Short mmCIF file of N, CA and C in Angstrom, two decimals:
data_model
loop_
_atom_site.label_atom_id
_atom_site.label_comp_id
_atom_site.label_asym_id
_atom_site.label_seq_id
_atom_site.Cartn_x
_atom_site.Cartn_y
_atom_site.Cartn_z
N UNK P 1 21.04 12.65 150.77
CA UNK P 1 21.20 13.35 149.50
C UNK P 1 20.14 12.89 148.52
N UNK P 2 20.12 13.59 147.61
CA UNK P 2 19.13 13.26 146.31
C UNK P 2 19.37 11.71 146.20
N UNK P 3 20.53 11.78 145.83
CA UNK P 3 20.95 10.06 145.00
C UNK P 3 20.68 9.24 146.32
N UNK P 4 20.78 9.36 147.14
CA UNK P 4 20.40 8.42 148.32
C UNK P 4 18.88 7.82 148.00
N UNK P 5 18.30 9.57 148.44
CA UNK P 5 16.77 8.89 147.87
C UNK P 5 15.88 8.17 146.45
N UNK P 6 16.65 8.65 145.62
CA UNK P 6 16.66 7.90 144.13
C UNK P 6 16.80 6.28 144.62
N UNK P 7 17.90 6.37 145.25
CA UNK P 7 18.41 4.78 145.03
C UNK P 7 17.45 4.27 146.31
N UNK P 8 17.03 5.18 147.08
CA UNK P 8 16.10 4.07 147.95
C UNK P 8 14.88 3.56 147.42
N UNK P 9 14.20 4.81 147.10
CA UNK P 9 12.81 4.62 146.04
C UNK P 9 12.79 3.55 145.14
N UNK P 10 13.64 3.20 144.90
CA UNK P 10 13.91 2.38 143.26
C UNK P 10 14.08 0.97 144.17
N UNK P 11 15.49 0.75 145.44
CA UNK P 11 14.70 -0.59 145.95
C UNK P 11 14.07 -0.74 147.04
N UNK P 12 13.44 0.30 146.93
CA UNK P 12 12.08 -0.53 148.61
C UNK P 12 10.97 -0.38 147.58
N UNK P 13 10.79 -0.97 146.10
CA UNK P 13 9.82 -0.78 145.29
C UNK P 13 8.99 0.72 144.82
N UNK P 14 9.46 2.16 145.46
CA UNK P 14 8.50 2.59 145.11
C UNK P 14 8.96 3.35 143.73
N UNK P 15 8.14 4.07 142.86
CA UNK P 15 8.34 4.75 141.25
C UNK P 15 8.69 6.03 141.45
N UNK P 16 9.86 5.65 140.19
CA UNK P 16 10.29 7.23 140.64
C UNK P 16 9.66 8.41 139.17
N UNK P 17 8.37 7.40 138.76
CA UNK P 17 7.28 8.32 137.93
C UNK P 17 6.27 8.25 138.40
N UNK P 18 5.63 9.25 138.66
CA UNK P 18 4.04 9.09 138.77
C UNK P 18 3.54 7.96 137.50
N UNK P 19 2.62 7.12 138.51
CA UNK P 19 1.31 6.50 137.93
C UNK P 19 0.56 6.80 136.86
N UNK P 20 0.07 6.48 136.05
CA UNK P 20 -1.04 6.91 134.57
C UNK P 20 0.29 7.51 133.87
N UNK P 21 1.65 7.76 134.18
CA UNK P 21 2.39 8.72 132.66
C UNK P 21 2.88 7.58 131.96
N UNK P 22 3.66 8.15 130.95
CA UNK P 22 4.25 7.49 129.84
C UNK P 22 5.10 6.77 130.46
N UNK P 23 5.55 6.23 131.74
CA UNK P 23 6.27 4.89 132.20
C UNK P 23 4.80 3.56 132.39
N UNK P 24 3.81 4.23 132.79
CA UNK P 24 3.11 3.12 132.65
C UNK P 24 2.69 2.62 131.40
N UNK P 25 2.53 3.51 130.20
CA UNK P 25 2.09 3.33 128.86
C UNK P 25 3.65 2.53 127.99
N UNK P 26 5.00 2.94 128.82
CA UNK P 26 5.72 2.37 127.77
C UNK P 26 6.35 1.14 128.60
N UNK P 27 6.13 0.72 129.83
CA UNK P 27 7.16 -0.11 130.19
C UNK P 27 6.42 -1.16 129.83
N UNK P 28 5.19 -1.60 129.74
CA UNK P 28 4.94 -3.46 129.07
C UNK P 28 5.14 -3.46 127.72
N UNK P 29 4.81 -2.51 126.90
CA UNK P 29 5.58 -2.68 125.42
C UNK P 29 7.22 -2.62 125.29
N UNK P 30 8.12 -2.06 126.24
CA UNK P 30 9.13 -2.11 126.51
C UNK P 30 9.48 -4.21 127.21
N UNK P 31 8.75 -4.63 127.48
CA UNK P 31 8.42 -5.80 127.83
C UNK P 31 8.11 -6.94 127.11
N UNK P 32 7.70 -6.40 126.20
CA UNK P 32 6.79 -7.21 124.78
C UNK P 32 5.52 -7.30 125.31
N UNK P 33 5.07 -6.94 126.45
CA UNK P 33 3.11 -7.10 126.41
C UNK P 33 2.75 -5.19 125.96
N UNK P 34 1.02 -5.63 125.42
CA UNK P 34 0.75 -4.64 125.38
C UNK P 34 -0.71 -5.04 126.33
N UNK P 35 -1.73 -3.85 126.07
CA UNK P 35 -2.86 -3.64 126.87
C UNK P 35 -3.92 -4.16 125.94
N UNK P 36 -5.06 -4.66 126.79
CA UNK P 36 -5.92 -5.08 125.96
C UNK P 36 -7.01 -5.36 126.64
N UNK P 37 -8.08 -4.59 126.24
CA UNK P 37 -9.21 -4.51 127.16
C UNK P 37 -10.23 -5.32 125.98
N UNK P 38 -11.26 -5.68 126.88
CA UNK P 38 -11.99 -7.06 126.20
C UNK P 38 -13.37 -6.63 126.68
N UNK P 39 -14.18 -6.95 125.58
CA UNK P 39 -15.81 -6.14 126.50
C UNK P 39 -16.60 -6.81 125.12
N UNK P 40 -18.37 -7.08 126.31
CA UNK P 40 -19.29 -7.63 125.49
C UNK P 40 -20.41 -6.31 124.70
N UNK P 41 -20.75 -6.51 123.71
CA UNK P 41 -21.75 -5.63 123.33
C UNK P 41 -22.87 -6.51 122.73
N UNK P 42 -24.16 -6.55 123.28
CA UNK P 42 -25.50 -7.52 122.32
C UNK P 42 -24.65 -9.09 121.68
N UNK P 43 -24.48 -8.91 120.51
CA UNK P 43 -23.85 -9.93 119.92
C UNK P 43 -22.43 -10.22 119.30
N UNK P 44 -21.72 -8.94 119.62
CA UNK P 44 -20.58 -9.29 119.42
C UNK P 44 -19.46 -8.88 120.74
N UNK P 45 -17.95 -9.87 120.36
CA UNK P 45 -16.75 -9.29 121.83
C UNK P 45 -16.47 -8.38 120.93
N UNK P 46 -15.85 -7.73 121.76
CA UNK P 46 -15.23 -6.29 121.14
C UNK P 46 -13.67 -6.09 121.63
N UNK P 47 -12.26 -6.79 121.14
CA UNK P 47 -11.18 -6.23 121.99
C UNK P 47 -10.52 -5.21 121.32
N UNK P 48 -9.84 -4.43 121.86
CA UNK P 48 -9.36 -3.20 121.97
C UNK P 48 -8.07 -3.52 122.23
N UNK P 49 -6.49 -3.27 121.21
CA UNK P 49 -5.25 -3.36 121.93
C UNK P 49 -4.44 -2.26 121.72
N UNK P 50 -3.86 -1.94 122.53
CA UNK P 50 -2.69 -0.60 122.24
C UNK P 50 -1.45 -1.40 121.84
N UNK P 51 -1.35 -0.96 120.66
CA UNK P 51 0.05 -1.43 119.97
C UNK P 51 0.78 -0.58 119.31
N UNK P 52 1.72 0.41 120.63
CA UNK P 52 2.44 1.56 120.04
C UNK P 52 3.68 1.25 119.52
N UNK P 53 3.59 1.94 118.24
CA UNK P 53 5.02 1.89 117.70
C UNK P 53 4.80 0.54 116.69
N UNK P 54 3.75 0.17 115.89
CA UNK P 54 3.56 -1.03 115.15
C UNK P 54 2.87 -1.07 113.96
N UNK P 55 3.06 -1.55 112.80
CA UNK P 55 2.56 -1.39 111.57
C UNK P 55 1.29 -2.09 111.33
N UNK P 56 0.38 -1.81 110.48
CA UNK P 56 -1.09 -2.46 109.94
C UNK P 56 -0.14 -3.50 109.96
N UNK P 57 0.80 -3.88 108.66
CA UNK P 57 0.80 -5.57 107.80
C UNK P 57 2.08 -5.93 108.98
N UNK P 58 1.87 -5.42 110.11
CA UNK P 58 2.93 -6.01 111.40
C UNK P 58 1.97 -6.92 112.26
N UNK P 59 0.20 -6.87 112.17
CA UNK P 59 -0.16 -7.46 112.48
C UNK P 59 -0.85 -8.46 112.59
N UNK P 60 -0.74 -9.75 113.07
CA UNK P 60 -1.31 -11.31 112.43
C UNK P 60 -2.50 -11.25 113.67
N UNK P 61 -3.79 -11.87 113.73
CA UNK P 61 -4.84 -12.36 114.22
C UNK P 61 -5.36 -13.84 113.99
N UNK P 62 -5.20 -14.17 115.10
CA UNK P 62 -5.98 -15.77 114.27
C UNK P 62 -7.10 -16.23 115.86
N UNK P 63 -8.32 -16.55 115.33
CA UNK P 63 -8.62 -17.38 116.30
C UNK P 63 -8.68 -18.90 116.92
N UNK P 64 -7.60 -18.82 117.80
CA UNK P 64 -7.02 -20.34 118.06
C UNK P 64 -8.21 -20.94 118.56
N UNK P 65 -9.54 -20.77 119.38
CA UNK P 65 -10.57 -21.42 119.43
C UNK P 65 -11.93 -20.54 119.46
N UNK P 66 -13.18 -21.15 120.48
CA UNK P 66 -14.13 -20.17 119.40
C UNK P 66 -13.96 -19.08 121.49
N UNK P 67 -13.37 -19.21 122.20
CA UNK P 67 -12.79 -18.43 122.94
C UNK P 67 -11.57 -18.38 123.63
N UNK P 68 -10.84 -18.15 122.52
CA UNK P 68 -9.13 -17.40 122.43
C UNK P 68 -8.68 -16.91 121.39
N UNK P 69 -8.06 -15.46 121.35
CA UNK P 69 -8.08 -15.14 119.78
C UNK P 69 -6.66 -14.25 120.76
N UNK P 70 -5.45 -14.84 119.56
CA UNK P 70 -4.15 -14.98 119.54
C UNK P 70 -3.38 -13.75 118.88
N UNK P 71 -2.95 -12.78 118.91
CA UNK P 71 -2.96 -11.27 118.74
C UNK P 71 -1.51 -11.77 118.55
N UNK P 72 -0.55 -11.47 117.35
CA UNK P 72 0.87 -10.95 117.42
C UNK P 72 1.40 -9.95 116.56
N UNK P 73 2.70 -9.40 116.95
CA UNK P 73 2.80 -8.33 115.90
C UNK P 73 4.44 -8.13 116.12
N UNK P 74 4.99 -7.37 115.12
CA UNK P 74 6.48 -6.97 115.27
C UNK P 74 6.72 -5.50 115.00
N UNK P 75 7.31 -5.30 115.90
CA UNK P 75 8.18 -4.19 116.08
C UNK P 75 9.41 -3.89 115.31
N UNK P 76 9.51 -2.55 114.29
CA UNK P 76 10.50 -2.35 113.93
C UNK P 76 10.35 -1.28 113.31
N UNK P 77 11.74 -0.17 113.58
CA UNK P 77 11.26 1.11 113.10
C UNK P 77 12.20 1.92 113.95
N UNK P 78 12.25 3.20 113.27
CA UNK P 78 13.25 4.46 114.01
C UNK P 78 12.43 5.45 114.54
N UNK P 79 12.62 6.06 115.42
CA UNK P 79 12.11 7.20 115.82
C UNK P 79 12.78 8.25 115.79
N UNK P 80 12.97 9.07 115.30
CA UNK P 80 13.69 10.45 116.17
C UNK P 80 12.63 12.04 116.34
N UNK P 81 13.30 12.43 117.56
CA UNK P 81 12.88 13.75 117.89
C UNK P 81 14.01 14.64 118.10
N UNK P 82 13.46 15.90 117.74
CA UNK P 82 14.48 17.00 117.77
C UNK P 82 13.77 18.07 118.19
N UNK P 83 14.19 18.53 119.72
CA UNK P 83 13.64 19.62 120.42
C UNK P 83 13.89 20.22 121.25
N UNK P 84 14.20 21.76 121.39
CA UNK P 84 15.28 22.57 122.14
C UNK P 84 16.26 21.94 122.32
N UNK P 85 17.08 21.67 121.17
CA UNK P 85 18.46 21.62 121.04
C UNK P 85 18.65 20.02 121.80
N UNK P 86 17.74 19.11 122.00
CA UNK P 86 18.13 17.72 122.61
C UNK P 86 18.10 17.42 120.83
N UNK P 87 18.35 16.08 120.95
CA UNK P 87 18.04 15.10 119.61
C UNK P 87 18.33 13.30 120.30
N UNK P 88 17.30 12.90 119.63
CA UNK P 88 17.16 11.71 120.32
C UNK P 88 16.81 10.74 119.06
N UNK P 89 17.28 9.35 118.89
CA UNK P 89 16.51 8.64 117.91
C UNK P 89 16.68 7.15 118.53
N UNK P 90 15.56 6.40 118.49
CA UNK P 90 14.98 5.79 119.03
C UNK P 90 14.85 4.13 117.93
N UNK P 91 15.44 3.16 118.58
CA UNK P 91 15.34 1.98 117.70
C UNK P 91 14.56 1.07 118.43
N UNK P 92 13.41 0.92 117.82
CA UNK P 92 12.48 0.20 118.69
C UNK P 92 12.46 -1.64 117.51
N UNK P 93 12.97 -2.67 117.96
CA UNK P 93 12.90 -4.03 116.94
C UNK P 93 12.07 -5.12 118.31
N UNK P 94 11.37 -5.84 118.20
CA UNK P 94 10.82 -6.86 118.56
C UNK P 94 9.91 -7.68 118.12
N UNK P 95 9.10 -8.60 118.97
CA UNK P 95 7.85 -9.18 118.48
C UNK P 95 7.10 -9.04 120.38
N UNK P 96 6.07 -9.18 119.92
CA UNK P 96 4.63 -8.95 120.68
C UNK P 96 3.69 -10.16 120.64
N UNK P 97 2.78 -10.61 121.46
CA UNK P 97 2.61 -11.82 121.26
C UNK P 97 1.77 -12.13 122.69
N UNK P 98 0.23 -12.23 122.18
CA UNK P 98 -0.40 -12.42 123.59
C UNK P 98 -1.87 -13.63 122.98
N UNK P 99 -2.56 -14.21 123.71
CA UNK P 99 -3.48 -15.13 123.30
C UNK P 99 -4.62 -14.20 124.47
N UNK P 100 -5.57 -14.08 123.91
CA UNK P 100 -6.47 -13.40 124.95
C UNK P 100 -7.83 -14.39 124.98
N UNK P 101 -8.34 -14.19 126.64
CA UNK P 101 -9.66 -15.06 126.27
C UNK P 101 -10.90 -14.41 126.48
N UNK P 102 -11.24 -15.17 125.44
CA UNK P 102 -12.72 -14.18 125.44
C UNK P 102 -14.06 -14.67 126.40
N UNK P 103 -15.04 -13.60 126.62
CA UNK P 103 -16.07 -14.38 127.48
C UNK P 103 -17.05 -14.95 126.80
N UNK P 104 -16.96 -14.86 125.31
CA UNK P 104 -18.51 -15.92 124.99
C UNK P 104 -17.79 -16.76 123.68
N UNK P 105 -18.31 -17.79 123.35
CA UNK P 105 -18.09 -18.29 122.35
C UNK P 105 -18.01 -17.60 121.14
N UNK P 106 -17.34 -17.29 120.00
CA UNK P 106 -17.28 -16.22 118.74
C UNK P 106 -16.68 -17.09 117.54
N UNK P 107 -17.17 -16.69 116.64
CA UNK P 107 -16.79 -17.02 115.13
C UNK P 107 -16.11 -16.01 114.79
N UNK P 108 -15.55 -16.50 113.53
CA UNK P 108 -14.49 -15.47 112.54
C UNK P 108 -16.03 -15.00 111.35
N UNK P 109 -16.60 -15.55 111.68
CA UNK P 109 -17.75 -15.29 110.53
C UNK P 109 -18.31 -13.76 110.70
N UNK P 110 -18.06 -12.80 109.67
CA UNK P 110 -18.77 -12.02 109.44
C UNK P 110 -18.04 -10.93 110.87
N UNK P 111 -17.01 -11.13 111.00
CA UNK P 111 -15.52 -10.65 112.02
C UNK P 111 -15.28 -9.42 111.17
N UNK P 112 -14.54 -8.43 111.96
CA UNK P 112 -14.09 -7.43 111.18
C UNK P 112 -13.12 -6.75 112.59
N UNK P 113 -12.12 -5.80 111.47
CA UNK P 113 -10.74 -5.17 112.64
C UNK P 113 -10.32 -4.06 112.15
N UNK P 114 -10.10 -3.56 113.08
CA UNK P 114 -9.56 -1.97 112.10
C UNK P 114 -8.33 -1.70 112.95
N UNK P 115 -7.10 -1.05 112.21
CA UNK P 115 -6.19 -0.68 113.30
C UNK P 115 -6.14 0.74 112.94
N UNK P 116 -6.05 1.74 113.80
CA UNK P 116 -5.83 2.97 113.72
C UNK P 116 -4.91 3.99 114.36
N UNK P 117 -3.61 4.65 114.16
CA UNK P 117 -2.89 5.06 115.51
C UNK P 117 -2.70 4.32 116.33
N UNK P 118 -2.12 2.85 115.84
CA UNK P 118 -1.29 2.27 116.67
C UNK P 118 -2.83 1.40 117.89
N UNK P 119 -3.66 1.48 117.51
CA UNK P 119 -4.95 0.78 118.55
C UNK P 119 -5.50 -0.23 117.92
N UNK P 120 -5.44 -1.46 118.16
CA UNK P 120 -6.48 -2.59 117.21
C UNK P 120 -7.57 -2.39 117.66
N UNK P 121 -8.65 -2.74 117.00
CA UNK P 121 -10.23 -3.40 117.39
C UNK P 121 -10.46 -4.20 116.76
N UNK P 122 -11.00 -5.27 117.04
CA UNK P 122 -11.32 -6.76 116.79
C UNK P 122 -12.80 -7.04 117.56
N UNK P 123 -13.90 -7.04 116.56
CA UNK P 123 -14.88 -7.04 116.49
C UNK P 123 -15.65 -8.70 115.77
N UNK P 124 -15.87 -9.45 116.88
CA UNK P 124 -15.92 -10.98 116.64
C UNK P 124 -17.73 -11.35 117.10
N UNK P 125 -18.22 -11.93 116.31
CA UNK P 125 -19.68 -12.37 116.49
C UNK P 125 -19.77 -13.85 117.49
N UNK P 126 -20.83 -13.58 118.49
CA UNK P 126 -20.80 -14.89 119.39
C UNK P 126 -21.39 -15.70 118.42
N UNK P 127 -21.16 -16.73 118.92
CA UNK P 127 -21.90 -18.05 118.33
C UNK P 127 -23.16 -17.80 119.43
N UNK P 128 -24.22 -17.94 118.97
CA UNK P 128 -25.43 -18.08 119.46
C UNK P 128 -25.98 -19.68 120.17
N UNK P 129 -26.42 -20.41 120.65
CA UNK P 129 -25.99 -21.50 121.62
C UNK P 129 -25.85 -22.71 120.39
N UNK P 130 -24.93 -22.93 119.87
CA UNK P 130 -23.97 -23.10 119.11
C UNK P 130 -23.58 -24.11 120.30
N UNK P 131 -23.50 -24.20 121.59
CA UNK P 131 -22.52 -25.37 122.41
C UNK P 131 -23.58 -26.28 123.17
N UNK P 132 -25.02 -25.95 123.25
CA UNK P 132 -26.27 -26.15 123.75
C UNK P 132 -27.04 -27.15 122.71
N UNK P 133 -27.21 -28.36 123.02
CA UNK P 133 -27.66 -29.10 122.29
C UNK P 133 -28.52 -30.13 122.93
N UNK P 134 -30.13 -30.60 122.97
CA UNK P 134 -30.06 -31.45 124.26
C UNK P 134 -30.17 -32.89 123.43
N UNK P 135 -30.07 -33.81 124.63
CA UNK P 135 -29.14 -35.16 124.34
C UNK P 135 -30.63 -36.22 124.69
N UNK P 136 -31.17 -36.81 123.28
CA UNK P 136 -32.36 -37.70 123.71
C UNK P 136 -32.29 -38.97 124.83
N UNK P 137 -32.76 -39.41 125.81
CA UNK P 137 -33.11 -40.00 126.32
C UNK P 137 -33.60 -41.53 126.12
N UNK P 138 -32.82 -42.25 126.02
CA UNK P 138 -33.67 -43.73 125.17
C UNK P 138 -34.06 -44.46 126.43
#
């Protein structure tokens, strides 16, 4: 029967949504992680986080060293939808909370972030060899 196969799918691991839909986009924020892609450009990292369902002043940034920069935020808020006669409303409350590492050394100096539709960018300047120093010889 149907429900047979429901319930097998579900424990011999396989999904009972296709891949790339809105179960992959909502189940790690359903989790407390979100996504966060990390990339170099010339002189600055560039990370990128999806933080659906979350306010600008919901989110704190700090850089815990000059490669790890500590991303948290809270969740809280109603949703509702109303469409062909369903109605649904939606209580989404948590916190979020990830330390990401970066690939080059970066300052807060001259740093900048924008959040837009729920997406951060965090735009951080490398330190230039800043860890490179050579050591005289006596």
């Amino acid at each position: 029967t149907m429900l047979d196969s429901l319930f097998q799918q579900t424990y011999s691991g396989g999904k009972l949504l296709p891949p790339g839909g809105v179960a992959d986009r909502m189940l790690p924020a359903i989790r407390g992680e979100f996504r966060v892609d990390v990339r170099e450009h010339e002189n600055d990292v560039i990370i990128v986080a999806d933080l659906p369902g979350v306010e600008k002043e919901d989110v704190s940034l700090q850089l815990i060293s000059p490669r790890a920069l500590e991303v948290a935020c809270e969740r809280k808020g109603e949703k509702e939808d109303q469409s062909e006669g369903y109605y649904m409303r939606e209580r989404v409350y948590g916190s979020m909370h990830r330390v990401v590492t970066l690939p080059a050394d970066v300052t807060e100096d001259a740093s900048s972030a924008s959040f837009t539709n729920g997406v951060l960018e965090v735009r951080l300047k490398k330190i230039r060899g800043a860890q490179k120093s050579r050591i005289q010889i006596e």
